[in-house]
Coordinates of C-alpha atoms in Angstrom, one line a residue:
M1 CA 1.2 -20.7 -25.0
V2 CA -1.2 -20.7 -22.1
T3 CA -2.7 -17.4 -20.9
I4 CA -1.2 -15.6 -18.0
P5 CA -4.0 -16.6 -15.5
E6 CA -3.7 -20.2 -16.7
Y7 CA 0.0 -20.2 -16.2
Y8 CA -0.3 -19.1 -12.6
K9 CA -3.1 -21.6 -11.9
G10 CA -2.0 -24.1 -9.2
K11 CA 1.3 -22.3 -8.7
N12 CA 2.9 -21.3 -5.4
V13 CA 4.7 -17.9 -5.6
L14 CA 7.1 -16.3 -3.2
I15 CA 7.2 -12.5 -2.8
T16 CA 9.8 -10.4 -1.0
G17 CA 9.2 -6.7 -0.2
V18 CA 5.4 -7.3 -0.1
T19 CA 4.8 -4.5 2.5
G20 CA 6.4 -2.0 0.1
F21 CA 4.6 0.0 -2.5
M22 CA 5.2 -2.3 -5.5
G23 CA 5.0 -5.4 -3.4
K24 CA 1.4 -4.6 -2.3
V25 CA 0.3 -3.9 -5.8
L26 CA 1.9 -7.1 -7.1
L27 CA 0.2 -9.2 -4.4
E28 CA -3.2 -7.6 -5.1
K29 CA -3.0 -7.9 -8.9
L30 CA -1.8 -11.6 -8.6
L31 CA -4.7 -12.6 -6.4
R32 CA -7.3 -10.6 -8.3
S33 CA -6.4 -11.4 -11.9
C34 CA -5.0 -14.9 -11.3
P35 CA -7.7 -16.5 -9.0
G36 CA -6.4 -20.0 -9.7
I37 CA -3.1 -19.3 -7.9
K38 CA -2.6 -21.9 -5.1
A39 CA -0.8 -19.7 -2.5
A40 CA 1.3 -16.5 -2.2
Y41 CA 4.1 -16.9 0.3
V42 CA 5.3 -13.6 1.6
L43 CA 8.5 -13.0 3.5
V44 CA 7.9 -10.5 6.3
R45 CA 9.9 -9.5 9.4
H46 CA 8.8 -8.6 12.9
K47 CA 8.5 -4.8 13.2
A48 CA 7.6 -2.6 16.1
G49 CA 6.3 -5.6 18.1
H50 CA 4.0 -6.7 15.3
A51 CA 4.3 -10.3 14.0
P52 CA 4.3 -11.0 10.2
Q53 CA 0.8 -12.3 10.3
A54 CA -0.5 -9.2 12.0
R55 CA 1.3 -6.9 9.6
I56 CA -0.2 -8.7 6.6
A57 CA -3.7 -8.6 8.1
D58 CA -3.3 -4.9 8.7
M59 CA -1.9 -4.4 5.2
I60 CA -4.8 -6.1 3.3
N61 CA -7.3 -4.0 5.2
C62 CA -6.3 -0.9 3.2
K63 CA -8.3 0.5 0.3
L64 CA -5.9 -1.1 -2.3
F65 CA -7.5 -4.5 -1.6
D66 CA -11.2 -3.4 -1.7
R67 CA -11.6 -4.6 -5.3
V68 CA -10.2 -8.1 -4.7
R69 CA -12.1 -8.2 -1.5
D70 CA -15.4 -7.7 -3.4
E71 CA -14.5 -10.1 -6.2
Q72 CA -12.9 -12.8 -4.0
P73 CA -14.0 -12.5 -0.3
D74 CA -11.7 -15.4 0.8
F75 CA -8.5 -14.1 -1.0
A76 CA -6.7 -13.7 2.3
E77 CA -6.7 -17.5 2.8
K78 CA -4.1 -17.8 0.0
I79 CA -1.6 -15.5 1.6
V80 CA 1.0 -17.3 3.8
A81 CA 3.1 -15.0 5.9
V82 CA 6.6 -16.3 6.6
N83 CA 8.7 -14.8 9.3
S84 CA 12.0 -13.7 7.7
D85 CA 14.6 -10.9 7.9
L86 CA 16.6 -10.6 4.7
T87 CA 19.6 -8.9 6.5
L88 CA 20.2 -11.9 8.7
P89 CA 22.0 -15.2 7.9
E90 CA 19.8 -17.7 5.9
L91 CA 17.2 -14.9 5.8
D92 CA 16.3 -15.8 9.4
L93 CA 14.1 -18.6 8.1
S94 CA 13.4 -21.5 10.4
T95 CA 14.5 -25.0 9.1
E96 CA 10.8 -25.9 8.7
D97 CA 10.1 -22.8 6.6
Q98 CA 13.2 -23.4 4.4
E99 CA 12.1 -26.9 3.7
T100 CA 8.5 -25.8 2.9
L101 CA 9.7 -23.1 0.5
A102 CA 12.2 -25.5 -1.2
D103 CA 9.5 -28.1 -1.7
C104 CA 6.6 -26.0 -3.1
I105 CA 7.7 -22.7 -4.6
N106 CA 7.3 -22.3 -8.4
V107 CA 7.9 -18.6 -9.0
V108 CA 9.9 -16.1 -7.0
F109 CA 9.4 -12.3 -7.2
H110 CA 12.3 -10.6 -5.4
C111 CA 11.1 -7.0 -4.9
A112 CA 12.7 -6.2 -1.6
A113 CA 15.3 -3.4 -1.5
T114 CA 16.1 -0.1 0.2
I115 CA 14.9 2.8 -1.9
R116 CA 16.7 5.5 0.2
F117 CA 19.1 7.1 -2.3
N118 CA 21.4 8.4 0.4
E119 CA 21.7 5.1 2.4
P120 CA 25.2 4.5 3.8
L121 CA 27.0 2.1 1.4
K122 CA 27.3 -0.7 4.0
D123 CA 23.5 -0.6 4.6
A124 CA 22.7 -0.4 0.9
M125 CA 25.0 -3.4 0.2
Q126 CA 23.3 -5.4 3.0
L127 CA 19.8 -4.8 1.7
N128 CA 20.3 -4.6 -2.1
V129 CA 23.2 -7.0 -2.7
L130 CA 23.7 -9.5 0.2
A131 CA 19.9 -10.0 0.5
T132 CA 19.7 -10.8 -3.2
Q133 CA 22.6 -13.2 -2.9
K134 CA 20.8 -15.0 -0.1
M135 CA 17.6 -15.2 -2.2
V136 CA 19.5 -16.7 -5.1
A137 CA 21.0 -19.3 -2.8
L138 CA 17.5 -20.1 -1.5
A139 CA 16.2 -20.3 -5.1
H140 CA 18.9 -22.9 -5.9
R141 CA 17.3 -25.2 -3.3
M142 CA 13.8 -25.0 -4.7
K143 CA 13.0 -28.2 -6.4
H144 CA 10.1 -26.9 -8.6
L145 CA 11.2 -23.4 -9.3
E146 CA 10.3 -22.3 -12.8
V147 CA 11.4 -18.6 -12.8
F148 CA 13.3 -16.2 -10.5
L149 CA 12.3 -12.6 -11.2
H150 CA 14.5 -9.8 -9.8
V151 CA 13.2 -6.2 -9.6
S152 CA 16.0 -3.7 -10.3
T153 CA 15.8 -0.1 -11.5
A154 CA 16.2 1.6 -14.9
Y155 CA 18.8 3.9 -13.2
A156 CA 21.1 1.1 -12.2
N157 CA 23.3 2.1 -15.1
C158 CA 22.6 5.9 -15.1
D159 CA 26.3 6.6 -15.7
R160 CA 25.5 5.6 -19.3
T161 CA 23.4 7.7 -21.8
L162 CA 22.2 4.7 -23.8
I163 CA 21.0 1.8 -21.7
E164 CA 20.5 -1.5 -23.4
E165 CA 18.5 -4.5 -22.0
V166 CA 21.7 -6.3 -20.9
V167 CA 23.5 -6.7 -17.5
Y168 CA 26.5 -4.5 -17.4
P169 CA 29.6 -5.5 -15.3
P170 CA 30.3 -3.2 -12.4
P171 CA 33.6 -1.4 -12.0
V172 CA 34.4 -3.3 -8.8
D173 CA 34.3 -7.1 -8.1
Y174 CA 31.3 -7.4 -5.9
K175 CA 32.8 -10.3 -3.9
K176 CA 35.9 -8.3 -3.0
L177 CA 33.8 -5.4 -2.0
I178 CA 31.6 -7.6 0.2
D179 CA 34.7 -9.0 1.9
S180 CA 36.2 -5.5 2.4
L181 CA 33.1 -4.0 3.9
E182 CA 33.1 -6.7 6.6
W183 CA 36.2 -5.3 8.3
M184 CA 35.9 -1.6 7.4
D185 CA 34.4 0.9 9.9
E186 CA 31.7 3.4 8.9
K187 CA 34.1 6.3 8.7
L188 CA 36.4 4.6 6.2
V189 CA 33.5 3.3 4.1
S190 CA 32.0 6.8 4.0
A191 CA 35.4 8.3 2.8
M192 CA 35.7 5.6 0.1
T193 CA 32.1 5.8 -1.1
P194 CA 32.4 8.7 -3.6
G195 CA 35.3 7.0 -5.3
L196 CA 33.5 3.7 -5.5
I197 CA 30.2 4.9 -6.9
G198 CA 32.0 7.1 -9.5
K199 CA 29.6 8.9 -11.9
R200 CA 26.6 7.4 -10.3
P201 CA 24.7 9.9 -8.0
N202 CA 24.1 7.6 -5.0
T203 CA 24.6 4.3 -3.3
Y204 CA 21.1 3.1 -4.4
T205 CA 21.9 3.0 -8.2
Y206 CA 25.4 1.6 -7.5
T207 CA 24.2 -1.3 -5.4
K208 CA 21.3 -2.1 -7.7
A209 CA 23.7 -2.4 -10.6
M210 CA 25.9 -4.6 -8.3
A211 CA 22.9 -6.8 -7.5
E212 CA 22.1 -7.3 -11.2
Y213 CA 25.6 -8.6 -11.9
L214 CA 25.5 -10.8 -8.8
V215 CA 22.3 -12.4 -10.1
Q216 CA 23.8 -13.0 -13.5
Q217 CA 27.0 -14.5 -12.0
E218 CA 25.3 -16.7 -9.4
C219 CA 22.1 -17.8 -11.0
G220 CA 23.7 -20.9 -12.6
N221 CA 20.9 -22.9 -14.2
L222 CA 18.1 -20.8 -12.7
N223 CA 15.6 -19.3 -15.2
V224 CA 16.0 -15.6 -14.4
A225 CA 14.4 -12.4 -15.6
I226 CA 15.1 -8.8 -14.5
I227 CA 12.6 -5.9 -14.5
R228 CA 14.0 -2.3 -14.6
P229 CA 11.3 0.3 -13.8
S230 CA 12.2 4.0 -14.0
I231 CA 10.4 6.4 -11.6
V232 CA 7.5 4.4 -10.2
G233 CA 4.4 6.6 -9.7
A234 CA 0.7 6.2 -8.8
S235 CA -1.5 3.7 -10.6
W236 CA -2.8 4.4 -14.0
K237 CA -5.9 2.1 -14.1
E238 CA -5.6 -0.7 -11.5
P239 CA -7.0 -1.4 -9.1
F240 CA -8.3 2.2 -9.6
P241 CA -6.7 5.4 -11.0
G242 CA -4.3 7.4 -8.8
W243 CA -3.6 5.0 -6.0
I244 CA -0.5 5.9 -4.0
D245 CA 0.4 5.3 -0.4
N246 CA 3.7 7.1 0.3
F247 CA 5.7 10.3 0.1
N248 CA 8.6 8.7 -1.7
G249 CA 10.0 10.0 -5.0
P250 CA 7.9 12.5 -6.8
S251 CA 4.8 12.1 -4.6
G252 CA 6.3 14.1 -1.7
I253 CA 7.4 16.8 -4.2
F254 CA 3.9 16.9 -5.7
I255 CA 2.3 17.3 -2.2
A256 CA 4.8 20.0 -1.2
A257 CA 3.9 21.9 -4.4
G258 CA 0.2 21.5 -3.8
K259 CA 0.6 22.9 -0.3
G260 CA 2.3 25.9 -1.7
I261 CA 5.5 25.1 0.2
L262 CA 7.6 24.2 -2.9
R263 CA 8.0 27.2 -5.1
T264 CA 11.2 26.5 -7.0
M265 CA 13.1 23.4 -8.0
R266 CA 16.2 22.6 -10.0
A267 CA 15.2 20.7 -13.1
S268 CA 15.4 21.0 -16.9
N269 CA 12.0 21.7 -18.5
N270 CA 13.1 19.8 -21.6
A271 CA 14.4 16.7 -19.7
V272 CA 12.2 13.6 -20.0
A273 CA 10.3 12.8 -16.8
D274 CA 10.4 9.0 -17.1
L275 CA 7.5 8.3 -14.8
V276 CA 5.9 4.8 -15.0
P277 CA 2.7 3.9 -13.3
V278 CA 3.0 1.2 -10.7
D279 CA 0.3 -1.0 -12.4
V280 CA 2.3 -0.9 -15.7
V281 CA 5.4 -2.2 -13.8
I282 CA 3.4 -4.9 -12.1
N283 CA 1.7 -6.1 -15.3
T284 CA 5.1 -6.2 -17.0
T285 CA 6.5 -8.2 -14.1
L286 CA 3.7 -10.8 -14.1
A287 CA 3.9 -11.1 -17.9
A288 CA 7.7 -11.4 -17.9
A289 CA 7.5 -14.3 -15.3
W290 CA 4.8 -15.9 -17.4
Y291 CA 6.9 -15.7 -20.6
S292 CA 10.1 -17.0 -19.0
G293 CA 8.3 -19.7 -17.1
S294 CA 6.2 -21.0 -20.0
Q295 CA 9.1 -20.9 -22.4
R296 CA 11.7 -22.3 -20.0
H297 CA 12.3 -25.5 -22.1
T298 CA 12.6 -23.8 -25.5
R299 CA 14.0 -20.3 -25.1
P300 CA 17.8 -19.5 -25.0
K301 CA 19.3 -19.8 -21.5
S302 CA 20.1 -16.1 -21.1
I303 CA 18.8 -13.6 -18.7
L304 CA 16.0 -11.5 -20.2
V305 CA 16.2 -7.9 -19.0
Y306 CA 13.2 -5.5 -19.5
N307 CA 13.6 -1.8 -19.4
C308 CA 10.2 -0.8 -18.1
T309 CA 10.2 2.9 -19.1
T310 CA 8.1 5.5 -20.9
G311 CA 10.4 8.1 -22.2
G312 CA 11.3 6.4 -25.5
I313 CA 7.7 5.4 -26.2
N314 CA 5.5 8.2 -24.9
P315 CA 7.8 11.0 -23.7
F316 CA 6.6 13.4 -21.0
H317 CA 8.8 16.3 -19.9
W318 CA 9.4 18.0 -16.5
G319 CA 8.1 21.3 -17.9
E320 CA 4.8 19.5 -18.5
V321 CA 4.9 18.0 -15.1
E322 CA 5.2 21.5 -13.6
Y323 CA 2.1 22.7 -15.6
C324 CA 0.0 19.7 -14.6
I325 CA 0.8 20.1 -10.9
N326 CA 0.0 23.8 -10.8
M327 CA -3.3 23.4 -12.8
T328 CA -4.5 20.4 -10.8
F329 CA -3.9 21.8 -7.4
K330 CA -5.3 25.2 -8.2
T331 CA -8.5 23.5 -9.4
N332 CA -8.6 20.9 -6.7
P333 CA -6.5 22.3 -3.8
L334 CA -5.2 20.6 -0.8
E335 CA -6.6 21.5 2.6
Q336 CA -4.9 24.2 4.6
A337 CA -2.4 25.2 1.9
F338 CA 0.4 27.4 3.1
R339 CA 0.5 29.4 -0.2
R340 CA -1.2 29.1 -3.6
P341 CA 0.4 26.4 -5.7
N342 CA 2.9 27.9 -8.1
V343 CA 6.0 25.7 -8.5
N344 CA 8.6 26.8 -11.1
L345 CA 11.4 24.6 -12.5
R346 CA 14.7 26.3 -13.1
S347 CA 17.8 24.8 -14.8
N348 CA 20.2 27.5 -13.7
P349 CA 21.6 26.6 -10.3
F350 CA 22.3 30.2 -9.3
T351 CA 18.8 31.4 -10.2
N352 CA 17.3 28.4 -8.4
Q353 CA 19.4 29.2 -5.3
Y354 CA 18.2 32.8 -5.3
W355 CA 14.5 31.8 -5.5
T356 CA 15.0 29.1 -2.9
T357 CA 16.2 31.8 -0.5
V358 CA 13.4 34.2 -1.4
S359 CA 10.5 31.8 -1.8
H360 CA 11.4 29.0 0.7
T361 CA 13.8 30.1 3.4
L362 CA 12.7 33.7 4.1
P363 CA 8.9 32.9 4.3
A364 CA 9.7 29.8 6.5
L365 CA 11.7 32.0 8.9
L366 CA 8.9 34.6 9.0
Y367 CA 6.3 32.0 9.6
D368 CA 8.3 30.5 12.4
V369 CA 8.6 33.9 14.0
Y370 CA 4.9 34.3 13.9
L371 CA 4.4 30.8 15.4
R372 CA 6.8 31.7 18.3
A373 CA 5.0 35.0 18.8
T374 CA 1.6 33.2 19.1
G375 CA 3.0 30.6 21.6
Q376 CA 3.1 27.8 19.0
K377 CA 6.0 25.5 18.2
P378 CA 8.0 26.6 15.1
R379 CA 8.0 23.9 12.4
M380 CA 8.3 25.5 9.0
M381 CA 12.1 25.7 8.8
K382 CA 12.3 22.0 9.7
T383 CA 9.9 21.2 6.9
I384 CA 11.8 23.3 4.4
T385 CA 15.1 21.7 5.4
R386 CA 13.6 18.2 4.8
L387 CA 12.2 19.4 1.5
H388 CA 15.5 20.7 0.3
K389 CA 17.2 17.4 1.1
A390 CA 14.6 15.5 -0.9
M391 CA 15.1 17.9 -3.9
M392 CA 18.8 17.5 -3.8
V393 CA 18.4 13.8 -4.0
L394 CA 16.1 14.1 -7.0
E395 CA 18.0 16.9 -8.8
Y396 CA 20.2 14.5 -10.7
F397 CA 17.2 12.7 -12.2
T398 CA 15.2 15.9 -13.0
S399 CA 18.2 17.4 -14.8
H400 CA 19.2 14.6 -17.1
S401 CA 17.7 12.4 -19.8
W402 CA 18.5 8.8 -20.8
V403 CA 17.7 6.6 -23.8
W404 CA 16.5 3.1 -22.8
N405 CA 16.2 0.2 -25.3
T406 CA 12.8 -1.5 -24.9
D407 CA 13.0 -4.2 -27.5
N408 CA 12.3 -7.0 -25.0
V409 CA 9.3 -5.1 -23.6
T410 CA 7.9 -4.8 -27.2
M411 CA 8.6 -8.6 -27.8
L412 CA 6.8 -9.5 -24.6
M413 CA 3.8 -7.5 -25.6
N414 CA 3.7 -9.2 -29.0
Q415 CA 3.8 -12.6 -27.3
M416 CA 0.6 -11.9 -25.4
G417 CA -2.9 -12.8 -26.5
T418 CA -5.7 -10.3 -26.8
D419 CA -7.2 -11.1 -23.4
D420 CA -3.9 -10.9 -21.7
K421 CA -3.1 -7.6 -23.3
R422 CA -6.3 -6.2 -21.9
M423 CA -6.0 -7.7 -18.4
F424 CA -2.3 -7.1 -18.0
N425 CA -2.0 -3.9 -20.0
F426 CA 1.4 -2.2 -20.0
D427 CA 1.2 -0.4 -23.4
V428 CA 2.1 3.1 -22.3
R429 CA 1.4 4.4 -25.8
Q430 CA -2.2 4.5 -24.6
L431 CA -1.3 6.7 -21.6
N432 CA -2.8 10.2 -21.5
W433 CA -0.3 12.1 -19.4
A434 CA -2.6 15.1 -18.5
E435 CA -5.3 12.7 -17.2
Y436 CA -2.8 10.5 -15.4
M437 CA -1.1 13.5 -13.7
E438 CA -4.5 14.8 -12.5
N439 CA -5.3 11.4 -11.1
Y440 CA -1.9 11.2 -9.5
C441 CA -2.2 14.5 -7.8
M442 CA -5.7 13.7 -6.6
G443 CA -4.4 10.3 -5.4
T444 CA -1.9 12.0 -3.1
K445 CA -4.8 14.1 -1.7
K446 CA -7.1 11.1 -1.1
Y447 CA -4.8 8.2 -0.2
V448 CA -1.7 9.8 1.2
L449 CA -3.2 12.9 3.0
N450 CA -6.6 11.2 3.5
E451 CA -8.5 14.4 2.5
A452 CA -12.1 13.8 1.4
E453 CA -13.5 15.4 -1.7
S454 CA -16.2 16.9 0.5
G455 CA -13.6 19.3 1.8
L456 CA -12.9 20.8 -1.6
P457 CA -15.3 23.8 -1.3
A458 CA -13.6 24.9 2.0
A459 CA -10.1 24.3 0.4
R460 CA -11.0 26.4 -2.6
K461 CA -12.3 29.2 -0.3
H462 CA -9.0 29.0 1.6
L463 CA -7.1 29.3 -1.7
N464 CA -9.1 32.4 -2.7
K465 CA -8.2 33.9 0.7
L466 CA -4.5 33.3 0.1
R467 CA -4.9 34.8 -3.3
N468 CA -6.5 38.0 -1.8
I469 CA -3.7 38.2 0.8
R470 CA -1.1 37.9 -2.0
Y471 CA -2.7 40.6 -4.0
T472 CA -3.0 42.9 -1.0
F473 CA 0.7 42.3 -0.1
N474 CA 1.8 43.0 -3.7
T475 CA -0.3 46.2 -3.8
V476 CA 1.1 47.5 -0.5
L477 CA 4.6 46.7 -1.8
V478 CA 4.0 48.6 -5.1
V479 CA 2.6 51.5 -3.2
F480 CA 5.6 51.6 -0.9
I481 CA 8.1 51.5 -3.8
W482 CA 6.2 54.2 -5.6
R483 CA 6.1 56.4 -2.6
V484 CA 9.8 56.1 -2.1
F485 CA 10.3 56.9 -5.8
I486 CA 8.0 59.9 -6.1
A487 CA 9.6 61.6 -3.1
R488 CA 12.7 62.2 -5.2
S489 CA 11.3 62.8 -8.7
Q490 CA 8.8 65.2 -10.3
M491 CA 8.2 62.8 -13.1
G492 CA 7.6 60.0 -10.6
R493 CA 5.0 62.2 -8.9
N494 CA 3.2 62.9 -12.2
I495 CA 3.1 59.2 -13.1
W496 CA 1.9 58.3 -9.5
Y497 CA -1.0 60.8 -9.6
F498 CA -2.0 59.6 -13.1
V499 CA -2.1 55.9 -11.9
V500 CA -4.0 56.8 -8.8
S501 CA -6.6 58.8 -10.7
L502 CA -7.1 55.9 -13.1
C503 CA -7.6 53.5 -10.1
F504 CA -10.2 55.8 -8.6
K505 CA -12.1 56.1 -11.9
F506 CA -12.0 52.3 -12.3
L507 CA -13.4 51.8 -8.7
S508 CA -16.1 54.4 -9.3
Y509 CA -17.1 52.7 -12.5
F510 CA -17.1 49.3 -10.8
R511 CA -19.4 50.5 -8.0
A512 CA -21.8 52.2 -10.4
S513 CA -22.0 49.0 -12.5
S514 CA -22.6 46.7 -9.5
T515 CA -25.5 48.8 -8.3
M516 CA -27.3 48.9 -11.6
K517 CA -30.6 46.9 -11.7
Y518 CA -31.6 44.9 -14.8

């Protein structure tokens, strides 16, 4: 077989969801590692008064594209922005654009989706299922299409413990559901949603499973592959370690922990944290399209599904995540932290609720009282409320573990040559989790919060100040408790005087030692 860069040479690719986290990384990697590509057509809608071309021009100016900009200064000439809205009929494509895409596209990467877990069912169906249906219909019109690659999620079938690399039929006929949602009002749909999604935790996983089945049923003679990533995190190696640009998923939780706002979270320490670096997902995606495209005349006409996960190959647990976050942010703190980083994961819901009240709600209320007293706008309770909503959404995934079959991923890796394995590496057996987590946490600091490393000395000084405040508060609290206790007990007084005398002796010794000259 040809190498991956050779396969994409002279090809026109179409990418949806290019302004999203994974879409950006896919575009950058494709342009940088496959320089022979003819053009990358990207579907982008107007947003906030900005045309698609302007949005793409703004996007490629970010740090993510610095490396490809250095290696290929004219890379932007290969990007063709096409005005489109996936929620509108015929994707809101003009007749001219439809004909252009039908005539020239060779590979389709359908990455667009809503990643909001608590999206209303109607909206989730519109973005995750109906948009996919329209993309499949467009793909059928493409005269030179070699492969249609659909990006799903490893949690599409999270109602199962063992998840094979196959498409599972949904409990409801997607066609009947689409027809029903057209005439139902929001109130009725909302009332029906819990019964429809069943054991799945949210509309996101439900509609992604529905989209997979739709692709299988409507692909016809299209050459289709499906990628199922688990929890997509910051980059491992490419284009540089730790790149992340959003608060979604675990990133927002890491930042909240680093700021000292998040102190407790419902999770099982022994549950597998199936994080997968974004560059691993993208390398798998590009390799999967290469394999399906280059073998389209010889391989069986069945959809290849790839479970792009880490838990079964190189497991990492939420208890280890907790340790890495605390250690990294204590060593390299975020600026203007609210408290010292010290997040604790608790599996017991009652214990977690108690510490949520003590460590989150009460300090937030007290801080807002202080802000009001100083003439400032209270904001901490609003932040805590948003944080609690985010934690509730993630709770299901931090408290359960799944087993994913990854035979197709292993097969794909074995089909690649030595150079392709190096350039499009997705072998997570090589992943050092402690190093990755440190880069991930530092990535949130540098690329999400835009905090420069030059600010670390001041941030460390601020953290030491918070530590001293904490020690002082604890000391005052202990003194208060002891004073209340000794007022009622002779034994308590004796113990109190003994402890105080020891403290005075220690302080005297410390002062004497510090004044000695050597």
